[in-house]
C-alpha angles and dihedrals in degrees: 000000000000098000091093089060095061097076089044091052091047088067085072109023145021105255098194112133096039139289130230120206129198125184115235108215101191118097130050103221114048132043107243136188135178110227125201122194111175104314096333123099130205139173116234113196137183111213113227099238092186089069096025106035095171108056092167091064091047092053092045090054091049092049093047092052094044092051091049094048093049092048088057095047093248107203100224133063119280120211110260115211121200115231121230122249085265092052095253125140094229140016137218124232124217090272094052095259118151119234135181135183127212134179115259115250102233127217094023138118136192133228119219097188126025113241108171139040089237090060089051091050094046095047094046090047090055093050091045090052090048092056091044093056090048095046093102096043111117105249091209088072091063124085122224106244102175111027115214091005093147097021106128093190090054092050091047090053092048088053092050091048089054090051092050093047084069112238123211115295089233093058092045090053093048091051098037099112093044092049090055089052091050093050091051091058102038094089091061092061105028118105092351111165119205125188096221131119131254113247137181103266138175096231097199106063101164116142094252090067092071126075113214126211112249093217104043100020087225122135107274104177141004110228142178095058100172092107094054107133141117120298137123123285086246087077095057093042092046093051091053092051090049096049103030104044101054117077091211138063122248091260095059109121104197094087093178087073096048108103140145106254104221094203089060091047089053093049095050093043092054092046095047097047094041093071093040092061108143091007102071118084121227090242091052094051091044090057100044094103090047088050091053092049091047092050092054093044091051089053090051088053093048095051094043093046091052090048091053090047091055096257102296098152114031121056109247134192100198138016098266098038096114091044090054090049091051092048091049090054091045088057090051091047092051090051090052092050090053090053098040096111092050092047092049092049092052093050092048091053097051106103119222 
């Protein structure tokens, strides 16, 4: 099974003396292996070029950000990629696949599902610090990897296109009540102009994209940097609210239990804003709750659009999988709307 990886690895390292491979199961996009040569560990990863068709731009973004962080004496670990024998940041296999190798971050662990408010605070603090250190990086130096990734107007139009297609009558009937709910809330997000700056952001701030130190349990390293590009800090904050505050995954079907846990929202808000002190604009802080609502609503649109398009984007395991995901996120969104005033008051009262 692993024999095919040897010539790929040899683009980067001498493999004499034997190599041990271990498949890393976490993550849904890239193909990832832990590599052991002697007592040294690495991560070998195949970039999914279906989703990320320009690996060179991804690696240039990662290198630009790493150089900037190191120049500012960033306090946490920065992913260290091994160059090829030809001094390139990635290599092609015989089928045109894109591969990269990075040094393993020792004495760390990852968390797949957030379980405590302290974890929410610690993770959000790390992402806030990350944005803070990158706040003076020239955004023109960063490539756009996923165009329109957080563009609500773009997602609304995709949704309308799916409705006009038209989808199957059966799917329209199954989703009818949810489609009415979506249409009722589109005006709140459509063509909304915010006077806030573009920043270099991570754009996928789920808890599993942080490595934690085994000794201190502090955040040791931000990982999974393929989505690095310019956006607003509302995107990173919103993704944390979406993925940290619900006790259940997107696939969970008992929607009556899906709620935004305010105590987790408070913890992540305090952690995120703490390390942005002096770097976050008043208009940015004022719109954080809106950004969280927009992030969840955009995800509702993406799941529902894919359901109406007969599941052409997200991997599904049964016919109504994307509908269930959309309904799950609708339940979370409704819970957030009920708590909006309390959320806004908390954010207003956090001193920067």
